[in-house]
Short mmCIF file of C-alpha atoms in Angstrom, two decimals:
data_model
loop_
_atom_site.label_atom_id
_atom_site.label_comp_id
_atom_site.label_asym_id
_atom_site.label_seq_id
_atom_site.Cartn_x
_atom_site.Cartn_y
_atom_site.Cartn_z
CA UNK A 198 -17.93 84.94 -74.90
CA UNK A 199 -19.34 81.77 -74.60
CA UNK A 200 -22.95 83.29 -73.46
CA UNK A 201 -23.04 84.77 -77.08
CA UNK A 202 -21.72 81.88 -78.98
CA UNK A 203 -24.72 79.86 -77.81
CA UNK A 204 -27.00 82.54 -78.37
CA UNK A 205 -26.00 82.87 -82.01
CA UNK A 206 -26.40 79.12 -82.34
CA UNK A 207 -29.57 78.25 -79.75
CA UNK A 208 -29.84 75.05 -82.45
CA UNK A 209 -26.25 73.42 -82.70
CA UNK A 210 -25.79 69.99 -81.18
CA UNK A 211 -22.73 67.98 -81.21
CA UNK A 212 -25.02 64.93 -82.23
CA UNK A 213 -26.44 67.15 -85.24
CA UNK A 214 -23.25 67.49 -86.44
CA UNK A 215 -21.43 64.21 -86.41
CA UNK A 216 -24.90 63.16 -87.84
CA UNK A 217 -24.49 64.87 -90.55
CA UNK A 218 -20.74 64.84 -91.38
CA UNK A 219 -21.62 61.01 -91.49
CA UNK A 220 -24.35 61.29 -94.00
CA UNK A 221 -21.80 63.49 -96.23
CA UNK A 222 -19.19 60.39 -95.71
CA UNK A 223 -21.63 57.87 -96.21
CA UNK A 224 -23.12 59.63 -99.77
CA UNK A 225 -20.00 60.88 -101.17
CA UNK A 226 -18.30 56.65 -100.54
CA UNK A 227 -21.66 55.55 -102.19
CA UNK A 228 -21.07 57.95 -105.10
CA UNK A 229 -17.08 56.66 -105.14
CA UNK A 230 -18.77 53.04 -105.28
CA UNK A 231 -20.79 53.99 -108.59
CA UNK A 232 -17.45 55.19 -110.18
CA UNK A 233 -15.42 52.17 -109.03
CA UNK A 234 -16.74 50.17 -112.30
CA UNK A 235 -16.51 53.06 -115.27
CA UNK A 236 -13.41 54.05 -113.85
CA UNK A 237 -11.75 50.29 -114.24
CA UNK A 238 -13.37 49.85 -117.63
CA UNK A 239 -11.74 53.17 -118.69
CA UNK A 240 -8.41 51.90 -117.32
CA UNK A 241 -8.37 48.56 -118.78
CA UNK A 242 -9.63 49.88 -122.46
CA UNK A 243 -6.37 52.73 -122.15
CA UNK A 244 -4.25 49.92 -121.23
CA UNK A 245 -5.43 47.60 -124.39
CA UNK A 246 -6.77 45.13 -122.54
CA UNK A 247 -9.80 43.01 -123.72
CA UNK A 248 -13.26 44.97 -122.26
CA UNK A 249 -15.18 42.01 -122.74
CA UNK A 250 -12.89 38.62 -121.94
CA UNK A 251 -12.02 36.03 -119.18
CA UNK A 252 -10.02 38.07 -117.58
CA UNK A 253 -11.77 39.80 -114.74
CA UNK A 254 -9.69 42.44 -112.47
CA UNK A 255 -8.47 40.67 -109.51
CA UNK A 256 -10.25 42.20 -105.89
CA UNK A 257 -6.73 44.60 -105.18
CA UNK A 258 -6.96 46.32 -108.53
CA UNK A 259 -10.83 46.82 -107.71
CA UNK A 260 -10.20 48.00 -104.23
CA UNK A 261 -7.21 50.28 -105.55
CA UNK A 262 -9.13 51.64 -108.58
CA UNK A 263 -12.21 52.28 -105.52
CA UNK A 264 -9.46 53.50 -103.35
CA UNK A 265 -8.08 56.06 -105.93
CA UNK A 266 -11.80 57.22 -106.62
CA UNK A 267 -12.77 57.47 -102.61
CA UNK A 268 -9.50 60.19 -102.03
CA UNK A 269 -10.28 61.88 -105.09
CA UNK A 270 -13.69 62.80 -103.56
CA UNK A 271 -12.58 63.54 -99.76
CA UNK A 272 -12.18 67.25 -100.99
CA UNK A 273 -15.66 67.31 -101.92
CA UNK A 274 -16.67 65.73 -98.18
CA UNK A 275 -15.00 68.94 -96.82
CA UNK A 276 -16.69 71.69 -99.05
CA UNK A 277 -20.05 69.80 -98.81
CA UNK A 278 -21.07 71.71 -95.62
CA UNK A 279 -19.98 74.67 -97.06
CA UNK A 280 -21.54 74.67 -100.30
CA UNK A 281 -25.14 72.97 -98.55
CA UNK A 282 -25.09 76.39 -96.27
CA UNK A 283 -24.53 78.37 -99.24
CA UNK A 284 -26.87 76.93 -100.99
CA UNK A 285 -29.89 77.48 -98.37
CA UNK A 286 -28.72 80.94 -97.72
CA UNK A 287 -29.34 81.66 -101.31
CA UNK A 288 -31.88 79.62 -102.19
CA UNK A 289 -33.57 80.16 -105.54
CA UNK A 290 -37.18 81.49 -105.08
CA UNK A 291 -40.07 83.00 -106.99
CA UNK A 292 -38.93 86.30 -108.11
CA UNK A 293 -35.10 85.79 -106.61
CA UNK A 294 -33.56 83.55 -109.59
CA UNK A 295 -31.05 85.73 -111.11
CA UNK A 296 -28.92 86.92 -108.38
CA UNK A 297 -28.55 83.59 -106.37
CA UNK A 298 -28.28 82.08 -110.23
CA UNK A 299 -25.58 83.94 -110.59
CA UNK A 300 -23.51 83.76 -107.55
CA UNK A 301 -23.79 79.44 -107.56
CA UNK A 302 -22.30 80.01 -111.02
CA UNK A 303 -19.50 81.90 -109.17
CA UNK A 304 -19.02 79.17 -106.81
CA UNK A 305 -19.01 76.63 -109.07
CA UNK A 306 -16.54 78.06 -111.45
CA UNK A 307 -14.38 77.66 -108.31
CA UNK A 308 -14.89 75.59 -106.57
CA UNK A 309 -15.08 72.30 -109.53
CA UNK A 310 -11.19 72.92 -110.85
CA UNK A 311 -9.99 73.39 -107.17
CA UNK A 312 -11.77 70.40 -105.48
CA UNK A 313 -10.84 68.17 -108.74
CA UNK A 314 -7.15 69.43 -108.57
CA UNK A 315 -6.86 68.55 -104.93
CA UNK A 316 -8.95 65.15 -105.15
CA UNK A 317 -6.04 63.94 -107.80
CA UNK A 318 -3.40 65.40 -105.69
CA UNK A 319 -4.36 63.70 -102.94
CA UNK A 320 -5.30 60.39 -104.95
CA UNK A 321 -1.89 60.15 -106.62
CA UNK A 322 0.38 60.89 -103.73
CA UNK A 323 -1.32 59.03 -101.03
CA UNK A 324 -1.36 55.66 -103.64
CA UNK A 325 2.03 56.59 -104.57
CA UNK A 326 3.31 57.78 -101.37
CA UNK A 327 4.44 60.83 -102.13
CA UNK A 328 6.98 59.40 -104.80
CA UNK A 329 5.63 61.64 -107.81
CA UNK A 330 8.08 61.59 -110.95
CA UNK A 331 8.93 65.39 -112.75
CA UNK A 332 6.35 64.56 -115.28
CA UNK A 333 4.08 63.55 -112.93
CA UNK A 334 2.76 66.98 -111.92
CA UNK A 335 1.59 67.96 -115.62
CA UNK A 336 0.00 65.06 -116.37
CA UNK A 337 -2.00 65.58 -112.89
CA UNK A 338 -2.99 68.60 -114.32
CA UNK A 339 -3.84 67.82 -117.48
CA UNK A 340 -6.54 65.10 -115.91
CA UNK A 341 -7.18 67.56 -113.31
CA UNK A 342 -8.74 69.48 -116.52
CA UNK A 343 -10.46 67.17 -117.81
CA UNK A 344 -11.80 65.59 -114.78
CA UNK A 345 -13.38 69.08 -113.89
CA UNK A 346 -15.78 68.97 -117.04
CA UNK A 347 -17.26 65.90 -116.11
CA UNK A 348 -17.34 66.83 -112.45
CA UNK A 349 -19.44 69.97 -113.08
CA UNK A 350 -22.77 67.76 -112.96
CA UNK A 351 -21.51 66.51 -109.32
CA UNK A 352 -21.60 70.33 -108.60
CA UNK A 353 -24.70 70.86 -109.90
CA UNK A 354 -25.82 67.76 -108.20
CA UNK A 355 -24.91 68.87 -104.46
CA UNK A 356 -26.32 72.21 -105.94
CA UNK A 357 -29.81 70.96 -106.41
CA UNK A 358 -29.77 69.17 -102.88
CA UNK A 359 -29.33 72.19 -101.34
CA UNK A 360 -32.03 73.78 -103.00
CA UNK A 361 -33.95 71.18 -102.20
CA UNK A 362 -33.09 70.98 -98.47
CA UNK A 363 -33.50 75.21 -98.36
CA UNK A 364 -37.02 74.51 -99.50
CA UNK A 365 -37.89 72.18 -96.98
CA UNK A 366 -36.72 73.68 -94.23
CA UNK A 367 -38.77 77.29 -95.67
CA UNK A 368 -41.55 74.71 -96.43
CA UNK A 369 -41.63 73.37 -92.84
CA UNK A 370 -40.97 76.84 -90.98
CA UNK A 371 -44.10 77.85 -93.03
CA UNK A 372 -46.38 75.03 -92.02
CA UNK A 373 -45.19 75.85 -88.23
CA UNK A 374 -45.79 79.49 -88.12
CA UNK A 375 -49.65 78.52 -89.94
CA UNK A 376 -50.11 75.68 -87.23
CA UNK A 377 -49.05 78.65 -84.58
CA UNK A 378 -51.44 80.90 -85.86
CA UNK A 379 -54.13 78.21 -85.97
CA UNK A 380 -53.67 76.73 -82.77
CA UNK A 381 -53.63 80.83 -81.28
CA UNK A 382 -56.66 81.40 -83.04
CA UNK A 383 -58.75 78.13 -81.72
CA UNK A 384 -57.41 78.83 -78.05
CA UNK A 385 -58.76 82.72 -78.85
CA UNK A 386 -62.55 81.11 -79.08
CA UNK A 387 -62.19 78.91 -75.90
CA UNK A 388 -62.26 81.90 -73.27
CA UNK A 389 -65.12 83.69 -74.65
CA UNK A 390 -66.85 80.80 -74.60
CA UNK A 391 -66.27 79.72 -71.39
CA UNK A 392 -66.60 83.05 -70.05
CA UNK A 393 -69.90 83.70 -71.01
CA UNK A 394 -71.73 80.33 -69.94
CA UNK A 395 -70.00 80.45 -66.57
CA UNK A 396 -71.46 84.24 -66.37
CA UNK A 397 -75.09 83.01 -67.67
CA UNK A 398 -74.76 80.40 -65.02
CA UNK A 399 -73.86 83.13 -62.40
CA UNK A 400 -76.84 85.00 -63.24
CA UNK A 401 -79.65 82.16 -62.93
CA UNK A 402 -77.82 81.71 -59.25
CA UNK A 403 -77.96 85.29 -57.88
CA UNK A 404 -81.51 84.93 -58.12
CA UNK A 405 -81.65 82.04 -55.70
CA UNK A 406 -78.62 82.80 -53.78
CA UNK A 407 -76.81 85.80 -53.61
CA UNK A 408 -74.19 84.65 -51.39
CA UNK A 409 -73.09 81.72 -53.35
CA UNK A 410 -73.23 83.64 -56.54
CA UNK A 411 -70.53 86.24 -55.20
CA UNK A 412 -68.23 83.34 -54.14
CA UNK A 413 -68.68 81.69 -57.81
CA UNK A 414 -67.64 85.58 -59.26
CA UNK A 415 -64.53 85.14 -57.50
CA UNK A 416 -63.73 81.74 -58.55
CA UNK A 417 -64.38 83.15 -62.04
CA UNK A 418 -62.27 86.00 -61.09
CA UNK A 419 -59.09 83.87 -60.49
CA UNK A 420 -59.65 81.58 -63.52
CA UNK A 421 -59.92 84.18 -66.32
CA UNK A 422 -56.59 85.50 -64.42
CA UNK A 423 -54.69 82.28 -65.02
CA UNK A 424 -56.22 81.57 -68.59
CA UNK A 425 -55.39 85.45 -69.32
CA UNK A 426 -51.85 85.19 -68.87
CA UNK A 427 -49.56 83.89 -71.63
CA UNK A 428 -49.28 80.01 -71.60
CA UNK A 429 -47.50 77.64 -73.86
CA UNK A 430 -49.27 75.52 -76.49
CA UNK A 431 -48.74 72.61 -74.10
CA UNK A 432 -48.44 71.80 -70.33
CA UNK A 433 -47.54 68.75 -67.88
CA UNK A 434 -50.91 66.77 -67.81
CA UNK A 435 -50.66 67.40 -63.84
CA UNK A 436 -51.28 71.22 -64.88
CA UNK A 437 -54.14 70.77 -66.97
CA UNK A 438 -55.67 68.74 -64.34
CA UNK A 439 -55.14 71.52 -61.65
CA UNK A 440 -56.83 74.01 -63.78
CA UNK A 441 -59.95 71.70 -64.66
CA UNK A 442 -60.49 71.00 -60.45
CA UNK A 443 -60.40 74.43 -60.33
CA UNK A 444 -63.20 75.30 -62.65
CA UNK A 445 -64.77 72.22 -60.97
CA UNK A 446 -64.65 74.00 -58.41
CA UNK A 447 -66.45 76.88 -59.72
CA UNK A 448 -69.26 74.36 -61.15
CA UNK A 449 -69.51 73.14 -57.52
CA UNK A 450 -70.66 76.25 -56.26
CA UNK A 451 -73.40 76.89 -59.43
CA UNK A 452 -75.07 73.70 -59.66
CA UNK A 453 -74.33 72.61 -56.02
CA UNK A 454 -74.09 68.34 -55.07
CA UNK A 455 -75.64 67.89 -58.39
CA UNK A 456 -72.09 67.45 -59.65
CA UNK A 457 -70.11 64.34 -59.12
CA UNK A 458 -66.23 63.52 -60.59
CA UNK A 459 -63.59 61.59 -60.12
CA UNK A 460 -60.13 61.41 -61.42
CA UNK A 461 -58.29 58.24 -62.19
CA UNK A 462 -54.71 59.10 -63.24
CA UNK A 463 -52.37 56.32 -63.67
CA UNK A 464 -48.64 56.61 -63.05
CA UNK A 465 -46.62 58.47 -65.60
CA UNK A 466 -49.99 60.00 -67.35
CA UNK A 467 -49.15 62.97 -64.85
CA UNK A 468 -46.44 64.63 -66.38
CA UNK A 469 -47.62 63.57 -70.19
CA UNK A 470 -47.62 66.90 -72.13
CA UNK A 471 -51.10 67.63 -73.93
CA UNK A 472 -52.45 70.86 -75.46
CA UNK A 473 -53.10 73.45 -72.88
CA UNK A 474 -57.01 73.73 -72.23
CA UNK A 475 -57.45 70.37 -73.24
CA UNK A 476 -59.75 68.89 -71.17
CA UNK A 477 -61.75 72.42 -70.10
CA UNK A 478 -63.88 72.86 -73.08
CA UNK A 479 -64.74 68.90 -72.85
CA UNK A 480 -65.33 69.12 -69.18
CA UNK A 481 -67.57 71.93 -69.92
CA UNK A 482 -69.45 70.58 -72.63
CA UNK A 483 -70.11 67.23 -70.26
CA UNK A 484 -71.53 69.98 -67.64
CA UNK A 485 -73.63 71.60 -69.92
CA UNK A 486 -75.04 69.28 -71.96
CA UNK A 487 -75.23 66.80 -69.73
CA UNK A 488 -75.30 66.65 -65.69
CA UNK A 489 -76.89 70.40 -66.33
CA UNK A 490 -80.00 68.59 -68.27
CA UNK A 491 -80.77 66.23 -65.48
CA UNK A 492 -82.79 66.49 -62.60
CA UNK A 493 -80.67 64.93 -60.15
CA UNK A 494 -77.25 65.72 -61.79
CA UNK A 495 -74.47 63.32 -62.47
CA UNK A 496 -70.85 62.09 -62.46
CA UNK A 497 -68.03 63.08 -64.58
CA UNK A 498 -65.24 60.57 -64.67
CA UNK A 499 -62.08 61.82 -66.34
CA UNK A 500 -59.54 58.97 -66.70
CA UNK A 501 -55.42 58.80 -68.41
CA UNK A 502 -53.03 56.12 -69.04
CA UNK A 503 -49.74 55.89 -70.79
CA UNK A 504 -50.50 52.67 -74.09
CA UNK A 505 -47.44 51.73 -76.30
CA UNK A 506 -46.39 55.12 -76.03
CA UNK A 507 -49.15 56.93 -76.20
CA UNK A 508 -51.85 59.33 -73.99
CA UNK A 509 -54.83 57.54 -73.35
CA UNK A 510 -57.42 60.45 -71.93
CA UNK A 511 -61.04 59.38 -71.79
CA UNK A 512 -64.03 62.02 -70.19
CA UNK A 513 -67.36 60.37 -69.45
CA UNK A 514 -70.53 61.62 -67.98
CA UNK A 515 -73.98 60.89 -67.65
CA UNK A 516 -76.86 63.00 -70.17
CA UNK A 517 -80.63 62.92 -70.23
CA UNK A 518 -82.35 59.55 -71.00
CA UNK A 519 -83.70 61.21 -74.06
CA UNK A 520 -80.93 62.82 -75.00
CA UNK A 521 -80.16 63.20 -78.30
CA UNK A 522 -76.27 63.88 -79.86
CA UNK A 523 -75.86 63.62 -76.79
CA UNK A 524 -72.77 65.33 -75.03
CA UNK A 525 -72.65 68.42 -77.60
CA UNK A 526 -71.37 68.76 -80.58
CA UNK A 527 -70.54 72.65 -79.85
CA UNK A 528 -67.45 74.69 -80.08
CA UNK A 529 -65.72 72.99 -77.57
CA UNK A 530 -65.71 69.60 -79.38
CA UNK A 531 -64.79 71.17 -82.77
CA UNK A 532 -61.85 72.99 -81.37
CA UNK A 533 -60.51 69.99 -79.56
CA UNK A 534 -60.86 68.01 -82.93
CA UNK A 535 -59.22 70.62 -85.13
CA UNK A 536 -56.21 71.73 -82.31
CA UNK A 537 -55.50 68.08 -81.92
CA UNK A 538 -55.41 68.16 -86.16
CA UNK A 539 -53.08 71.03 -86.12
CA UNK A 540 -50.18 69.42 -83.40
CA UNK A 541 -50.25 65.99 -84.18
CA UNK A 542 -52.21 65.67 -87.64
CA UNK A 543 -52.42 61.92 -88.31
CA UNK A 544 -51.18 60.21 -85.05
CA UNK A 545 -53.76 61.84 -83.19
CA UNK A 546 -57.69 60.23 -82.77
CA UNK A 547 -61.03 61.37 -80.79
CA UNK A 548 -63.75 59.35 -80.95
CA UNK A 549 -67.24 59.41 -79.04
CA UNK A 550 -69.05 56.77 -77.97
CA UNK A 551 -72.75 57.17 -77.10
CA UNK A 552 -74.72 54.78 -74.72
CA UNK A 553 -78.07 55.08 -73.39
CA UNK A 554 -77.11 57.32 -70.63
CA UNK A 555 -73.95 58.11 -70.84
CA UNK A 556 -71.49 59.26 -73.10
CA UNK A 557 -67.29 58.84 -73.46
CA UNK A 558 -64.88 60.81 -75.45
CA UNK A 559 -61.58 59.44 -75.88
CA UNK A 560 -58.63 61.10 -76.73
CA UNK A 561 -55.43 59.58 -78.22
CA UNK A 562 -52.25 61.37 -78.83
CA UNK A 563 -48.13 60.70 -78.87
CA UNK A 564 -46.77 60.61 -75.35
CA UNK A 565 -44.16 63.25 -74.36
CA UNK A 566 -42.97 63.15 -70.55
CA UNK A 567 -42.22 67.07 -71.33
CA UNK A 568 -44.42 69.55 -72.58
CA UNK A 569 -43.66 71.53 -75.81
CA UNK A 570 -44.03 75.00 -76.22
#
């Protein structure tokens, strides 16, 4: 029983819901707050008294008069939820008006004379504690009436918020399932491309060395193994890392002691959640358009710190003396750019910085100590 109660609500948290049962309580007494004043100025111009004078209501007639206004709309606190879920489960759309139209109607021709009946009702005896004279029930009604007319624009009101909150949520479920797609579609291109410079790199070796060639096809092998099988759209930092000495690896056996790296991974930085594939396509493009181009190789440095909460990554290496854009400007650093656009839009940055001889890419993005699917 209680396996398929949280399976039929995988998203309810007690938090969640005392967050927003609060919200209600704090919109609904801001609302009561609005009608304090009307409310006395209809009261004192019934009663004859002056609307414009030197006599100001004393601070117990404004608290009552607030009082009397604030239990009148505790009925409305309790069918809030109720009418906020009905309206997002029928929300008005592009060619679904009538029906939904329709049925709020229904609700509302409801739902306004109870919730007004019972807001007076519970206004009048808790103020009068429960001392309510034979007449006293007619003339409830009778305001009860005419208190619903002007409360059907409060209906209409919490109408319209849900509405609005039903297209937001379809609005945001939309822009996930396209930044899904996107992200699924730039990690599509990485493989390919990795797969087929790693097997052009293979092939330039078995000409030289058979025997080192074969050992780099099973390195390959095991790699297109891992990066075949389905992965979330973001690991622990510690994971990417893994994968990249692997492929290092790899590079290790093609180009021989031509490659140099080194790691510098401060503290918490290890378990920092970052896109998967992250730093493969950058580590790549440092290989091949860089230590690949010189005579006597170079060093890749790959360094990550945790900055006012934030993922400091930065990948240097060293490129021809002549080089020029140098460090690639192939697929690999367009699809960092644009899956780093896609998960974290604005509060993520890459820049490139270009010296003489060397060139740095750093990488900025929100820390997370747990990775994301």
């Amino acid at each position: 029983m209680i396996t398929t109660l949280g399976n039929r609500m995988p998203g309810w948290r007690p938090w969640r819901a005392l967050r927003t049962a609060a919200a209600i309580i704090a919109a609904w007494t801001l609302i009561a707050l609005a009608w304090t004043p009307p409310t006395l100025l209809i009261q004192s111009t019934e009663r004859g008294a002056p609307v414009a004078g030197h006599h100001a209501p004393g601070i117990s007639t404004v608290l009552h008069v607030f009082l009397y206004v604030l239990l009148g709309f505790v009925p409305w606190m309790a069918v809030t939820p109720l009418l906020l879920r009905i309206g997002r489960r029928f929300a008005l759309s592009e060619g679904r008006m009538l029906r939904p139209l329709i049925l709020h109607v229904a609700v509302g021709l409801i739902t306004v004379p109870a919730v007004t009946l019972a807001g007076t009702l519970l206004a009048v005896t808790t103020l009068q504690r429960g001392h309510l004279q034979p007449g006293d029930l007619r003339r409830i009604l009778s305001a009860s009436t005419i208190t619903a007319f002007y409360t059907i624009p409060t209906y209409v009101a919490v109408a319209a918020v849900a509405q609005a909150l039903a297209y937001f949520q379809r609005y945001r479920q939309r822009e996930r399932l396209l930044a899904r797609a996107q992200l699924q579609a730039l990690q599509a291109q990485i493989n390919p491309h990795f797969l087929f410079n790693t097997l052009n790199a293979i092939a330039a070796l078995g000409y030289r060395n058979p025997a080192r060639a074969d050992g780099a096809i099973t390195l390959l092998s095991e790699l297109m193994r891992d990066t075949l099988h389905e992965r979330p759209q973001q690991i622990a930092l510690k994971e990417e890392i893994a994968f990249v000495r692997s492929y290092l690896d790899l590079y290790t056996l093609l180009i021989g002691d031509a490659l140099q790296v080194s790691f510098d991974i401060a503290g918490l930085a290890w378990q920092a959640s970052v896109p998967t594939m992250l730093l493969q396509p950058l580590v790549e493009n440092a290989i091949v358009h860089g230590i690949a181009q010189r005579p006597d190789g170079g060093r890749i440095a790959i360094r990550a710190h945790i900055e006012e909460a934030r993922l400091a990554l930065s990948i240097s290496n060293d490129v021809p003396a002549q080089a020029r854009a140098a460090g690639g400007n192939g697929i690999g650093l367009v699809n960092t750019r644009e899956r780093l656009q896609a998960l974290y839009g604005g509060r993520q940055a890459l820049e490139i910085r270009r010296g003489a001889d060397r060139v740095t890419i750093e990488i900025s993005i929100p820390f997370r100590s747990e990775p994301h699917a």
